[in-house]
Coordinates of C-alpha atoms in Angstrom, one line a residue:
M840 CA -10.1 2.0 5.6
W841 CA -9.6 -1.5 7.2
E842 CA -5.8 -1.8 8.2
L843 CA -4.0 -4.4 10.4
D844 CA -4.6 -3.8 13.7
A845 CA -1.1 -5.4 14.8
Y846 CA 0.5 -2.5 12.7
D847 CA -1.4 0.5 14.0
I848 CA 1.0 2.8 15.4
G849 CA -1.4 4.5 17.8
S850 CA -1.5 8.2 18.1
E851 CA 1.6 9.9 17.3
P852 CA 3.0 11.5 20.3
K853 CA 3.1 15.1 20.8
L854 CA 6.3 16.7 19.6
S855 CA 8.3 19.1 22.2
R856 CA 9.3 22.4 20.8
K857 CA 13.0 21.2 20.9
E858 CA 11.9 18.1 18.8
L859 CA 9.7 20.1 16.5
I860 CA 12.6 22.4 15.8
R861 CA 14.8 19.8 15.2
R862 CA 12.6 18.1 12.9
I863 CA 11.9 21.2 10.8
R864 CA 15.3 22.0 10.6
R865 CA 16.1 18.5 9.3
I866 CA 13.6 18.6 6.8
E867 CA 14.7 22.1 5.5
I868 CA 18.0 21.1 5.0
A869 CA 17.0 17.8 3.3
T870 CA 14.4 19.3 1.1
G871 CA 16.4 22.5 0.4
R872 CA 19.2 20.4 -1.1
V873 CA 16.9 18.5 -3.0
V874 CA 14.7 21.5 -4.4
E875 CA 18.0 23.2 -5.4
E876 CA 19.5 20.3 -7.1
T877 CA 16.7 18.5 -8.5
L878 CA 12.9 19.8 -8.4
A879 CA 13.1 23.7 -8.6
G880 CA 13.7 23.5 -12.4
Q881 CA 11.3 20.6 -12.9
Y882 CA 8.7 22.5 -10.9
H883 CA 9.1 25.5 -12.9
S884 CA 8.7 23.5 -16.2
A885 CA 5.6 21.7 -15.1
F886 CA 3.7 24.4 -13.5
K887 CA 5.1 28.2 -14.1
G888 CA 3.4 30.2 -16.8
R889 CA 0.1 28.0 -17.0
G890 CA -2.3 30.9 -17.3
M891 CA -2.5 33.8 -18.8
E892 CA -3.7 37.5 -17.4
F893 CA -5.0 40.6 -19.1
D894 CA -2.4 43.3 -20.0
R895 CA -3.8 45.8 -22.2
V896 CA -5.9 46.4 -25.4
R897 CA -4.4 47.4 -28.7
P898 CA -5.3 47.9 -32.2
Y899 CA -6.2 44.9 -34.4
E900 CA -3.4 43.6 -36.6
A901 CA -3.8 41.1 -39.5
G902 CA -3.3 37.5 -38.0
D903 CA -5.0 38.4 -34.6
D904 CA -7.3 35.9 -33.3
I905 CA -11.1 37.2 -33.7
R906 CA -11.7 35.8 -30.3
D907 CA -9.5 38.3 -28.5
I908 CA -11.3 41.3 -30.2
D909 CA -12.8 43.4 -27.1
W910 CA -16.0 44.3 -28.5
N911 CA -16.8 47.1 -25.8
V912 CA -13.5 49.1 -26.6
T913 CA -14.0 48.4 -30.3
A914 CA -17.6 49.9 -30.4
R915 CA -16.4 53.2 -28.1
A916 CA -13.5 53.6 -30.4
G917 CA -15.1 53.3 -33.9
E918 CA -12.0 50.9 -34.8
T919 CA -11.3 47.2 -33.8
Y920 CA -9.1 46.5 -30.8
V921 CA -8.0 43.3 -29.2
K922 CA -7.1 42.1 -25.7
Q923 CA -3.3 41.5 -25.0
Y924 CA -2.4 38.9 -22.7
Q925 CA 0.8 38.0 -20.7
E926 CA 1.8 34.9 -19.2
E927 CA 1.5 34.9 -15.5
R928 CA 4.8 34.1 -13.6
E929 CA 3.4 34.0 -10.2
L930 CA 1.9 31.0 -8.9
T931 CA -0.3 30.3 -5.9
V932 CA 0.0 26.7 -4.3
L933 CA -2.2 25.1 -1.8
L934 CA -1.2 22.4 0.2
A935 CA -4.3 20.3 1.4
V936 CA -3.1 17.8 3.7
D937 CA -5.3 14.9 5.2
V938 CA -4.3 14.6 9.1
S939 CA -7.0 12.1 9.8
R940 CA -6.6 8.9 12.0
S941 CA -5.7 6.7 9.1
M942 CA -2.6 8.7 8.2
Q943 CA -1.1 7.7 11.4
F944 CA -0.6 4.1 10.0
G945 CA 2.7 2.8 9.0
T946 CA 4.7 -0.4 9.0
H947 CA 8.0 1.3 7.8
P948 CA 10.2 4.0 9.7
R949 CA 7.8 6.6 8.6
S950 CA 4.1 6.8 8.9
K951 CA 1.9 8.2 6.2
R952 CA 1.5 11.2 8.1
Q953 CA 5.3 11.8 8.4
L954 CA 5.5 11.3 4.8
A955 CA 2.9 13.8 3.8
A956 CA 4.8 16.3 5.8
E957 CA 8.1 15.6 3.9
L958 CA 6.0 15.9 0.6
A959 CA 4.5 19.1 1.8
A960 CA 7.9 20.3 2.7
L961 CA 9.1 19.7 -0.6
M962 CA 6.3 21.4 -2.5
A963 CA 6.4 24.3 -0.3
F964 CA 10.1 25.0 -0.7
S965 CA 9.6 24.3 -4.6
A966 CA 7.2 27.2 -4.5
I967 CA 9.2 29.4 -2.5
W968 CA 12.1 28.9 -4.5
N969 CA 10.2 29.8 -7.9
N970 CA 9.1 33.1 -5.9
D971 CA 5.5 31.7 -5.7
K972 CA 3.0 31.9 -2.9
V973 CA 2.2 28.9 -0.8
G974 CA -1.0 28.1 1.6
L975 CA -2.2 25.2 3.6
V976 CA -5.2 23.3 4.4
L977 CA -5.3 20.7 7.0
F978 CA -8.6 18.5 7.2
T979 CA -9.8 15.4 8.7
D980 CA -13.6 15.2 8.7
R981 CA -13.6 18.7 9.1
V982 CA -11.3 21.5 7.9
E983 CA -9.3 22.0 10.9
K984 CA -6.6 24.7 9.5
L985 CA -6.4 27.3 7.0
I986 CA -3.0 29.2 6.3
V987 CA -3.6 31.8 3.8
P988 CA -1.0 31.8 0.8
K989 CA 2.0 33.9 1.2
K990 CA 5.5 34.2 0.1
G991 CA 8.8 33.4 1.8
R992 CA 11.1 31.2 3.6
K993 CA 9.7 32.1 7.2
H994 CA 6.2 31.3 5.6
A995 CA 7.2 28.1 4.1
L996 CA 8.8 27.0 7.5
R997 CA 5.4 27.9 9.3
V998 CA 3.6 25.7 6.7
V999 CA 5.7 22.8 7.6
S1000 CA 5.5 23.3 11.4
D1001 CA 2.0 23.2 11.1
V1002 CA 1.9 20.1 9.2
L1003 CA 3.9 18.2 11.7
K1004 CA 2.7 19.7 14.9
H1005 CA -1.1 19.7 14.2
E1006 CA -3.1 17.8 16.6
P1007 CA -6.3 16.6 15.0
V1008 CA -9.4 17.0 16.5
F1009 CA -11.6 14.7 14.5
P1010 CA -10.3 11.0 13.7
G1011 CA -12.3 10.7 10.4
S1012 CA -11.8 11.8 6.9
D1013 CA -14.0 13.7 4.4
L1014 CA -12.4 14.5 1.4
E1015 CA -15.6 15.8 -0.2
R1016 CA -16.0 18.4 2.5
A1017 CA -12.4 19.5 2.2
L1018 CA -12.8 19.8 -1.4
K1019 CA -15.8 21.9 -1.4
F1020 CA -14.1 24.3 1.0
I1021 CA -11.2 24.6 -1.1
A1022 CA -13.4 25.3 -4.4
G1023 CA -15.2 28.1 -2.1
L1024 CA -12.0 29.8 -1.2
R1025 CA -11.9 33.2 -2.5
I1026 CA -8.3 32.8 -4.0
R1027 CA -6.7 33.3 -7.6
R1028 CA -6.6 29.8 -9.6
S1029 CA -4.0 27.7 -7.7
V1030 CA -2.1 24.4 -7.9
V1031 CA -3.8 22.5 -5.4
F1032 CA -1.6 19.5 -4.2
L1033 CA -4.1 17.2 -2.4
V1034 CA -2.0 14.9 -0.1
S1035 CA -4.0 11.8 1.3
D1036 CA -4.4 8.1 1.5
F1037 CA -7.9 8.6 -0.1
A1038 CA -9.1 6.3 2.6
G1039 CA -11.9 4.4 0.6
Q1040 CA -13.1 7.4 -0.7
V1041 CA -13.8 8.4 -4.2
P1042 CA -15.5 11.8 -4.2
E1043 CA -15.5 12.2 -8.1
K1044 CA -18.1 15.3 -8.0
A1045 CA -15.8 17.2 -5.6
L1046 CA -12.5 16.4 -7.5
S1047 CA -14.3 17.7 -10.6
L1048 CA -15.6 20.8 -8.6
V1049 CA -12.0 21.8 -7.5
Q1050 CA -10.5 20.9 -10.8
R1051 CA -12.8 23.6 -12.7
R1052 CA -11.5 26.3 -10.5
H1053 CA -7.8 25.2 -10.0
D1054 CA -5.1 23.0 -11.1
L1055 CA -5.6 19.8 -8.9
V1056 CA -2.8 17.5 -8.4
P1057 CA -3.5 14.3 -6.2
V1058 CA -0.6 13.0 -4.1
V1059 CA -1.7 9.5 -3.1
V1060 CA 0.5 8.3 0.0
R1061 CA 0.4 4.4 0.7
D1062 CA 2.1 2.0 3.1
R1063 CA 2.9 -1.6 1.4
A1064 CA 0.9 -3.4 4.0
E1065 CA -2.0 -1.6 2.4
T1066 CA -1.7 -3.4 -0.8
R1067 CA -1.1 -7.0 0.0
V1068 CA -2.8 -9.7 2.0
E1069 CA -0.6 -12.5 3.5
N1070 CA -1.4 -15.7 5.6
W1071 CA -1.6 -14.1 8.8
G1072 CA -4.2 -16.2 10.1
L1073 CA -6.7 -15.1 12.5
T1074 CA -6.2 -11.3 12.1
P1075 CA -7.8 -8.2 13.5
L1076 CA -8.6 -5.7 11.1
R1077 CA -9.4 -1.9 12.4
D1078 CA -10.8 0.9 10.9
L1079 CA -8.4 3.6 11.9
E1080 CA -11.0 6.4 11.5
T1081 CA -13.8 4.5 13.4
G1082 CA -12.3 2.3 15.5
Q1083 CA -14.4 -0.7 14.6
V1084 CA -12.8 -3.9 14.7
V1085 CA -13.5 -7.2 12.6
W1086 CA -11.6 -10.4 12.6
A1087 CA -10.6 -12.3 9.4
D1088 CA -9.3 -15.5 9.0
T1089 CA -6.5 -14.7 6.2
S1090 CA -5.3 -18.5 6.3
S1091 CA -8.3 -18.8 4.0
R1092 CA -7.3 -18.2 0.4
E1093 CA -10.8 -17.2 -0.3
V1094 CA -10.6 -14.4 2.3
R1095 CA -7.3 -13.2 0.9
E1096 CA -8.7 -13.1 -2.4
A1097 CA -11.8 -11.2 -1.2
L1098 CA -9.7 -8.6 0.5
E1099 CA -7.6 -8.3 -2.4
K1100 CA -10.5 -8.1 -4.7
A1101 CA -12.1 -5.4 -2.5
R1102 CA -8.7 -3.2 -2.4
N1103 CA -8.3 -3.5 -6.1
D1104 CA -11.9 -2.5 -7.2
Y1105 CA -11.4 0.7 -5.0
E1106 CA -7.9 1.5 -6.4
T1107 CA -9.7 1.1 -10.0
R1108 CA -12.6 3.3 -9.0
L1109 CA -10.2 6.1 -7.8
E1110 CA -7.8 5.6 -10.9
Q1111 CA -11.1 6.0 -12.8
A1112 CA -12.1 9.4 -11.1
F1113 CA -8.7 11.0 -11.4
K1114 CA -8.9 10.3 -15.1
K1115 CA -12.6 11.3 -15.5
V1116 CA -11.5 14.8 -13.9
K1117 CA -8.2 15.1 -15.8
A1118 CA -6.3 15.1 -12.6
F1119 CA -3.0 13.0 -13.0
P1120 CA -1.8 11.7 -9.6
V1121 CA 1.4 10.9 -8.3
Q1122 CA 1.8 7.9 -5.9
V1123 CA 4.3 7.5 -3.0
A1124 CA 4.9 4.7 -0.5
C1125 CA 6.1 5.0 3.0
D1126 CA 9.2 3.0 2.3
E1127 CA 10.0 4.6 -1.0
E1128 CA 12.5 7.1 -1.9
Y1129 CA 10.4 9.9 -3.5
T1130 CA 12.5 12.4 -5.0
S1131 CA 13.2 11.1 -8.2
K1132 CA 9.6 9.9 -8.5
L1133 CA 8.4 13.5 -8.2
A1134 CA 10.8 14.8 -10.5
A1135 CA 9.5 12.4 -13.2
F1136 CA 6.1 13.5 -12.2
F1137 CA 7.1 17.0 -12.9
R1138 CA 8.6 15.9 -16.4
R1139 CA 5.4 14.1 -17.6
R1140 CA 3.5 17.2 -16.7
A1141 CA 5.8 19.5 -18.6
L1142 CA 5.6 17.3 -21.7
R1143 CA 1.8 17.3 -21.4
R1144 CA 1.7 21.0 -21.6

């Protein structure tokens, strides 16, 4: 992902324990209020009860769906039995957060990495509020951390803490590898929030692989500077994941149009990939108030159900 070198915020400073606790507490207070007042109900409507789990078998009654007949039990009993299901009330939420170098970019008060941490906190506390399990995968071009899904406020705070304090080992991002890792996890069907800037990557096959096993929700984080090209003159563009720098003459209209076309083509490919695998994304910018946007997204999901 090419970004303006002048806007690169560099490596985020390592948080002291005191600063880490302060940030976690601030996020918990802010997100707790938002979850309680706005998101908890919307989350419940959008995700709860999506699955059905086997409960018991019972004798066939007129009007039952023949697809629910348990042929093994029917053969043994000599009369027709059907499987009865009950709605699953407990969910597993898995937060998959990109912590690669490009996520440290930001031209506004918060970087994409900081935005990802706040969004992860909202998802985690929404899940805990609804008595669901929440787990975490942190990835770059490797999967760097896995926290298995559990319940409880203490566990949710650990998830938020790890998103904030984790120091990536590798600079790059490999969404395909991360998605294949998630698809291979031995966990029940989950809601997977994939939080990333999707830096030039459109891993359609891997997205489909996860969507077949889980309920995939891409959360695309953006900085406004990524979506526009202005006349900055001769400007260095740096790939935040490889460090490679090229110079572009943005005073040239042809150069600006070429850069904008490349960006638009990439966004179109990404949108088409999401649409093809039936994964409905939510997009959030670093300078944006995201609570109402998430609430609206949850409402749309509830209506699609």
